[in-house]
Coordinates of C-alpha atoms in Angstrom, one line a residue:
M1 CA 65.8 -6.5 -32.2
T2 CA 68.2 -8.5 -30.6
A3 CA 67.4 -11.1 -28.0
N4 CA 68.8 -8.8 -25.1
H5 CA 66.1 -6.4 -26.2
L6 CA 63.1 -8.3 -26.4
T7 CA 60.6 -6.7 -23.7
P8 CA 58.6 -8.8 -21.1
L9 CA 55.9 -8.8 -23.6
H10 CA 57.9 -10.1 -26.5
V11 CA 58.8 -12.9 -24.2
R12 CA 55.2 -13.5 -22.9
V13 CA 54.1 -13.7 -26.3
R14 CA 56.5 -15.7 -27.9
Q15 CA 56.3 -18.4 -24.9
G16 CA 52.4 -18.6 -25.0
L17 CA 52.4 -19.4 -28.8
R18 CA 55.5 -22.3 -28.1
Q19 CA 53.7 -23.8 -25.2
R20 CA 50.5 -24.2 -27.3
G21 CA 52.3 -25.1 -30.4
L22 CA 51.2 -22.4 -32.5
L23 CA 53.1 -20.8 -35.4
P24 CA 55.6 -23.2 -35.9
D25 CA 58.9 -22.1 -37.9
R26 CA 58.7 -21.5 -41.2
E27 CA 55.3 -20.5 -41.4
H28 CA 53.6 -18.2 -43.8
I29 CA 51.6 -15.9 -41.4
V30 CA 49.1 -13.5 -42.4
V31 CA 48.7 -10.5 -39.7
A32 CA 45.1 -8.7 -39.9
V33 CA 45.6 -5.2 -39.2
S34 CA 43.3 -2.7 -38.4
G35 CA 45.4 0.3 -37.3
G36 CA 44.5 0.3 -34.0
Q37 CA 46.7 -0.3 -30.9
D38 CA 45.8 -4.4 -30.4
S39 CA 46.7 -4.9 -34.0
L40 CA 49.7 -2.7 -34.4
C41 CA 50.8 -4.3 -30.9
L42 CA 50.5 -7.7 -32.6
L43 CA 52.3 -6.9 -35.9
K44 CA 55.3 -5.5 -33.9
I45 CA 56.2 -8.2 -31.6
L46 CA 55.6 -11.0 -34.4
A47 CA 57.6 -8.6 -37.1
D48 CA 60.6 -8.6 -33.7
I49 CA 60.5 -12.3 -33.2
A50 CA 60.0 -13.5 -37.2
S51 CA 63.5 -13.8 -38.1
R52 CA 64.5 -16.2 -35.1
H53 CA 61.2 -18.6 -36.6
H54 CA 61.5 -18.0 -39.7
W55 CA 58.3 -16.7 -40.4
R56 CA 57.3 -14.6 -43.4
L57 CA 54.5 -12.1 -42.8
F58 CA 52.2 -10.9 -44.9
V59 CA 49.4 -8.0 -43.6
L60 CA 45.6 -7.5 -44.8
H61 CA 43.9 -4.4 -43.9
C62 CA 39.8 -4.5 -44.3
N63 CA 38.0 -1.4 -45.1
H64 CA 34.1 -2.2 -44.7
R65 CA 33.4 1.5 -45.9
W66 CA 31.7 2.3 -42.6
H67 CA 33.0 6.0 -42.8
E68 CA 34.8 8.2 -45.2
R69 CA 37.6 8.4 -42.6
E70 CA 38.3 4.5 -42.8
T71 CA 39.7 4.8 -46.2
D72 CA 42.4 7.3 -45.0
C73 CA 42.9 4.6 -42.5
A74 CA 43.5 1.7 -44.9
H75 CA 46.1 3.8 -47.0
F76 CA 47.9 4.6 -43.7
V77 CA 48.1 1.3 -42.6
Q78 CA 49.4 0.3 -45.7
T79 CA 52.1 2.9 -46.1
F80 CA 53.1 2.6 -42.6
V81 CA 53.9 -1.2 -43.1
R82 CA 55.7 -1.0 -46.0
R83 CA 58.0 1.7 -44.8
Q84 CA 58.5 0.4 -41.4
F85 CA 58.4 -3.0 -41.5
Q86 CA 59.1 -4.0 -45.5
L87 CA 56.2 -6.4 -45.5
P88 CA 54.0 -7.1 -48.1
C89 CA 50.6 -5.5 -47.1
E90 CA 47.1 -5.3 -49.0
I91 CA 43.8 -3.5 -48.5
A92 CA 40.4 -5.6 -49.0
T93 CA 37.7 -3.1 -49.5
A94 CA 34.2 -4.4 -49.2
D95 CA 31.9 -4.1 -52.0
V96 CA 28.6 -3.7 -50.0
V97 CA 28.4 -1.8 -46.9
T98 CA 27.0 -3.5 -43.9
R99 CA 26.6 -2.5 -40.2
D100 CA 25.6 -5.9 -39.1
E101 CA 28.6 -7.4 -37.0
N102 CA 27.7 -10.8 -38.1
R103 CA 27.8 -10.3 -41.7
A104 CA 31.0 -7.8 -41.5
R105 CA 32.8 -10.6 -39.8
Q106 CA 31.8 -13.0 -42.2
W107 CA 33.1 -10.9 -45.1
R108 CA 36.4 -9.9 -43.3
Y109 CA 37.5 -13.8 -42.8
R110 CA 36.3 -14.4 -46.4
E111 CA 39.1 -12.0 -47.5
L112 CA 41.5 -13.4 -44.8
A113 CA 40.9 -16.6 -46.4
H114 CA 41.4 -15.5 -50.0
W115 CA 44.8 -13.8 -49.3
A116 CA 46.0 -16.6 -47.1
E117 CA 45.6 -18.8 -50.0
R118 CA 47.0 -16.2 -52.1
W119 CA 50.1 -15.8 -50.0
Q120 CA 50.1 -19.5 -49.3
C121 CA 49.7 -18.8 -45.7
C122 CA 48.8 -21.7 -43.1
S123 CA 47.8 -19.1 -40.2
I124 CA 45.9 -16.2 -39.8
T125 CA 46.7 -13.9 -37.0
T126 CA 44.3 -11.2 -35.2
G127 CA 45.1 -8.7 -32.2
H128 CA 42.2 -9.8 -29.9
T129 CA 43.2 -9.7 -26.3
C130 CA 42.2 -10.8 -22.9
S131 CA 40.2 -7.7 -22.9
D132 CA 38.3 -8.9 -25.8
R133 CA 37.6 -12.3 -24.2
A134 CA 36.1 -10.9 -21.4
E135 CA 33.3 -8.8 -23.1
T136 CA 32.9 -11.8 -25.3
F137 CA 32.3 -13.9 -22.5
L138 CA 29.8 -11.4 -21.2
Y139 CA 28.1 -10.5 -24.4
N140 CA 27.2 -14.1 -25.2
L141 CA 26.3 -14.6 -21.5
V142 CA 23.5 -11.6 -21.6
R143 CA 22.2 -12.7 -24.8
G144 CA 21.8 -16.5 -23.4
T145 CA 24.3 -19.4 -24.5
G146 CA 25.9 -22.5 -23.6
V147 CA 29.3 -23.6 -22.8
R148 CA 29.9 -22.8 -26.9
G149 CA 29.3 -19.3 -26.8
L150 CA 31.4 -18.3 -23.6
T151 CA 34.4 -20.2 -24.7
S152 CA 34.0 -18.8 -28.5
L153 CA 37.3 -16.4 -28.4
D154 CA 39.8 -19.4 -28.0
W155 CA 43.6 -19.3 -28.8
C156 CA 43.1 -21.0 -32.1
R157 CA 40.3 -22.6 -34.4
P158 CA 40.1 -23.4 -38.0
L159 CA 39.1 -20.7 -39.8
Q160 CA 36.0 -22.6 -41.6
A161 CA 34.8 -25.2 -39.0
T162 CA 33.9 -27.4 -41.9
D163 CA 37.2 -27.5 -44.0
S164 CA 40.0 -29.0 -42.3
T165 CA 42.5 -27.6 -44.7
A166 CA 41.0 -23.9 -44.3
P167 CA 44.2 -21.6 -42.2
L168 CA 44.0 -21.7 -38.5
L169 CA 43.4 -18.8 -37.0
V170 CA 45.4 -17.8 -34.2
R171 CA 45.4 -15.2 -31.4
P172 CA 48.4 -14.8 -29.8
L173 CA 47.8 -11.7 -27.6
L174 CA 44.7 -13.9 -25.9
E175 CA 46.8 -13.2 -22.4
V176 CA 47.4 -9.7 -23.0
S177 CA 45.0 -6.6 -21.5
R178 CA 43.9 -3.9 -23.9
A179 CA 45.9 -1.6 -21.2
E180 CA 49.4 -3.4 -22.0
T181 CA 48.8 -3.4 -26.0
A182 CA 48.2 0.8 -25.3
Q183 CA 51.6 1.0 -23.0
F184 CA 53.5 -1.0 -25.9
C185 CA 52.6 1.5 -28.5
Q186 CA 53.7 4.4 -26.8
Q187 CA 56.7 2.5 -26.0
H188 CA 57.6 1.9 -29.2
H189 CA 56.0 5.1 -31.0
L190 CA 53.6 3.4 -32.9
P191 CA 51.2 5.4 -34.6
V192 CA 47.8 4.0 -33.8
W193 CA 44.8 5.0 -35.5
E194 CA 41.8 6.2 -33.4
D195 CA 38.5 4.1 -34.7
H196 CA 35.7 6.7 -33.9
F197 CA 33.2 3.4 -34.3
N198 CA 34.6 2.0 -30.9
R199 CA 33.4 4.6 -29.0
D200 CA 29.6 4.4 -30.7
L201 CA 27.2 3.1 -27.7
S202 CA 24.5 2.3 -30.0
H203 CA 26.7 -1.1 -30.1
P204 CA 26.4 -3.3 -27.7
R205 CA 29.9 -4.5 -27.3
N206 CA 30.9 -0.7 -27.0
R207 CA 28.3 -0.4 -24.4
L208 CA 29.8 -3.3 -22.8
R209 CA 33.7 -1.8 -23.2
H210 CA 32.9 1.8 -21.9
E211 CA 30.1 1.2 -19.2
V212 CA 29.5 -2.0 -17.9
I213 CA 33.4 -3.9 -17.3
P214 CA 34.1 -0.2 -15.7
N215 CA 31.2 -0.4 -13.5
L216 CA 32.0 -4.1 -12.9
K217 CA 35.8 -2.8 -12.1
K218 CA 35.0 -0.4 -9.6
H219 CA 31.9 -2.2 -7.6
F220 CA 33.1 -6.0 -8.0
N221 CA 36.2 -6.8 -9.1
P222 CA 39.3 -4.5 -10.5
Q223 CA 40.9 -7.6 -12.2
V224 CA 37.0 -8.5 -13.7
D225 CA 38.5 -9.1 -16.9
R226 CA 41.1 -11.3 -15.6
A227 CA 38.6 -13.2 -14.0
L228 CA 36.2 -13.8 -16.5
N229 CA 39.3 -15.1 -19.0
R230 CA 39.8 -18.0 -16.1
A231 CA 36.7 -18.9 -16.2
A232 CA 36.5 -18.9 -20.0
T233 CA 39.7 -21.2 -20.0
T234 CA 38.3 -23.3 -17.3
L235 CA 35.0 -23.7 -19.2
Q236 CA 37.0 -24.4 -22.5
A237 CA 38.5 -27.4 -21.1
E238 CA 35.6 -28.9 -20.1
A239 CA 34.0 -28.0 -23.3
D240 CA 36.7 -30.1 -25.1
Y241 CA 35.7 -32.8 -22.7
L242 CA 32.2 -33.1 -23.7
E243 CA 32.9 -32.6 -27.6
I244 CA 34.9 -35.8 -27.3
Q245 CA 31.9 -37.6 -25.4
T246 CA 29.6 -35.9 -27.9
E247 CA 31.4 -37.3 -30.7
I248 CA 31.5 -40.5 -29.3
L249 CA 27.4 -40.9 -28.6
W250 CA 27.1 -39.3 -32.1
Q251 CA 28.6 -42.2 -33.9
A252 CA 26.2 -44.4 -31.9
S253 CA 23.1 -42.5 -32.2
Y254 CA 23.2 -40.8 -35.8
C255 CA 22.1 -42.8 -38.9
P256 CA 22.9 -40.5 -42.0
E257 CA 20.1 -42.2 -44.4
P258 CA 17.9 -41.0 -44.1
P259 CA 19.1 -38.4 -41.0
R260 CA 17.6 -39.9 -37.5
L261 CA 18.8 -40.6 -34.3
L262 CA 18.2 -43.9 -32.4
C263 CA 16.9 -43.4 -29.1
Q264 CA 18.6 -46.0 -27.0
P265 CA 21.8 -44.6 -26.6
L266 CA 20.6 -41.3 -26.2
R267 CA 18.3 -42.4 -23.2
Q268 CA 21.6 -43.8 -21.2
A269 CA 23.4 -40.8 -21.9
H270 CA 23.8 -37.7 -19.5
L271 CA 21.7 -34.5 -20.0
A272 CA 24.5 -32.3 -21.2
I273 CA 25.5 -34.9 -24.0
Q274 CA 21.7 -35.2 -25.1
R275 CA 21.5 -31.7 -25.6
R276 CA 24.7 -31.4 -27.6
I277 CA 23.6 -34.4 -29.7
L278 CA 20.1 -33.2 -30.4
H279 CA 21.5 -29.4 -31.1
R280 CA 23.9 -30.9 -33.8
Y281 CA 21.2 -32.8 -35.4
L282 CA 18.8 -30.0 -35.6
Q283 CA 21.7 -27.9 -36.9
L284 CA 22.9 -30.7 -39.9
V285 CA 18.9 -31.1 -40.7
M286 CA 17.2 -27.6 -40.5
T287 CA 21.0 -25.8 -41.6
R288 CA 20.4 -23.6 -39.2
T289 CA 21.5 -22.6 -35.2
P290 CA 19.0 -23.9 -33.1
T291 CA 17.5 -22.1 -29.9
F292 CA 17.7 -23.8 -26.3
E293 CA 13.7 -24.2 -26.9
R294 CA 13.6 -26.2 -29.8
V295 CA 16.2 -28.3 -28.6
E296 CA 14.4 -29.1 -25.4
T297 CA 11.2 -29.7 -27.7
L298 CA 13.0 -32.3 -29.4
R299 CA 14.8 -33.5 -26.3
S300 CA 10.7 -34.4 -25.0
L301 CA 10.8 -37.2 -27.7
V302 CA 13.7 -39.3 -26.0
D303 CA 11.8 -41.0 -23.5
A304 CA 8.5 -40.5 -25.3
P305 CA 5.9 -43.4 -26.6
R306 CA 5.6 -44.2 -30.0
G307 CA 3.8 -42.0 -32.3
S308 CA 4.8 -39.2 -30.1
R309 CA 5.3 -35.7 -32.1
T310 CA 6.5 -32.1 -31.3
S311 CA 4.7 -28.8 -32.0
T312 CA 5.9 -27.5 -35.3
L313 CA 9.2 -25.5 -35.2
R314 CA 10.3 -23.1 -37.1
G315 CA 10.4 -23.4 -41.0
G316 CA 7.4 -26.0 -40.7
W317 CA 9.5 -28.7 -39.4
W318 CA 8.4 -31.1 -36.6
G319 CA 10.0 -34.1 -34.6
I320 CA 8.5 -37.5 -34.4
T321 CA 9.1 -40.8 -33.0
D322 CA 8.5 -44.1 -32.9
S323 CA 10.1 -45.0 -29.7
R324 CA 13.1 -46.7 -31.3
V325 CA 14.4 -43.6 -33.4
I326 CA 13.7 -39.6 -33.4
N327 CA 13.4 -38.0 -37.1
L328 CA 12.7 -34.7 -38.0
Q329 CA 9.9 -34.2 -40.8
Q330 CA 8.8 -30.7 -42.7
H331 CA 5.4 -30.2 -44.5
A332 CA 5.5 -30.5 -48.2

């Protein structure tokens, strides 16, 4: 496709990537393709502009084995990608079938990381759209979350948060709606594979997609998905600022041997930063994601007198302070 024949959507996606410094020239890139409209739209756009940026594209399809037709979908994707785009395309097939979305996502990301290393790729792209971002915003909101949860679907992040050398997970379509990807696939005659799992209303995300958001559009705001995306974008900037302040306070308050927190820096900090520090400390020591209630329980020790302790936390942990430091202890 020549420059004169790029569609407005090609141009928008390309500009979005350039403005954010994502997918630099001469990059090796994994494209995660499910066979649905969003991932096929992404693949087509990246393939059309790849030569301008000297990219090498590699395609991976993940087969969770949730139903028999998924194996057919995997072979369909592989055949289509190799014939239509002449790109390397591999299938990752799950050894263990799990219906848990979080575990399935973790397996999928492990496979993406494995193939990114094998293909020497620094970036992995997925077809998440602004519609997905709106659904994630609402899903995390109703479950109860902080700013992290509301902004969890961002343009890019390291695939593995604890590994600075891990590939970057990039979402080039985050300003594109699902309606736009559907129209793009129709215009370019892309054979979309219909995943019936996405129609199963027993899954909360599908119920949000097919019932809650359409009702919000009908009765409150026809552009609710874009409104939620604006909110997520605003909150992301604020979260970035809070993260910087949190890191500064962490350096001033955390002592590693044994792991403990100094009270005085915490007392001088804003409540929002206090909570972030305590959340990070709990997660570090207890090696699990702490709840809001546990953070608040530990926060009661910031201004508490010497010898104060919390009630027992999950796993037999409790917090204690001598008015100078806060630390966690566990029953033997």
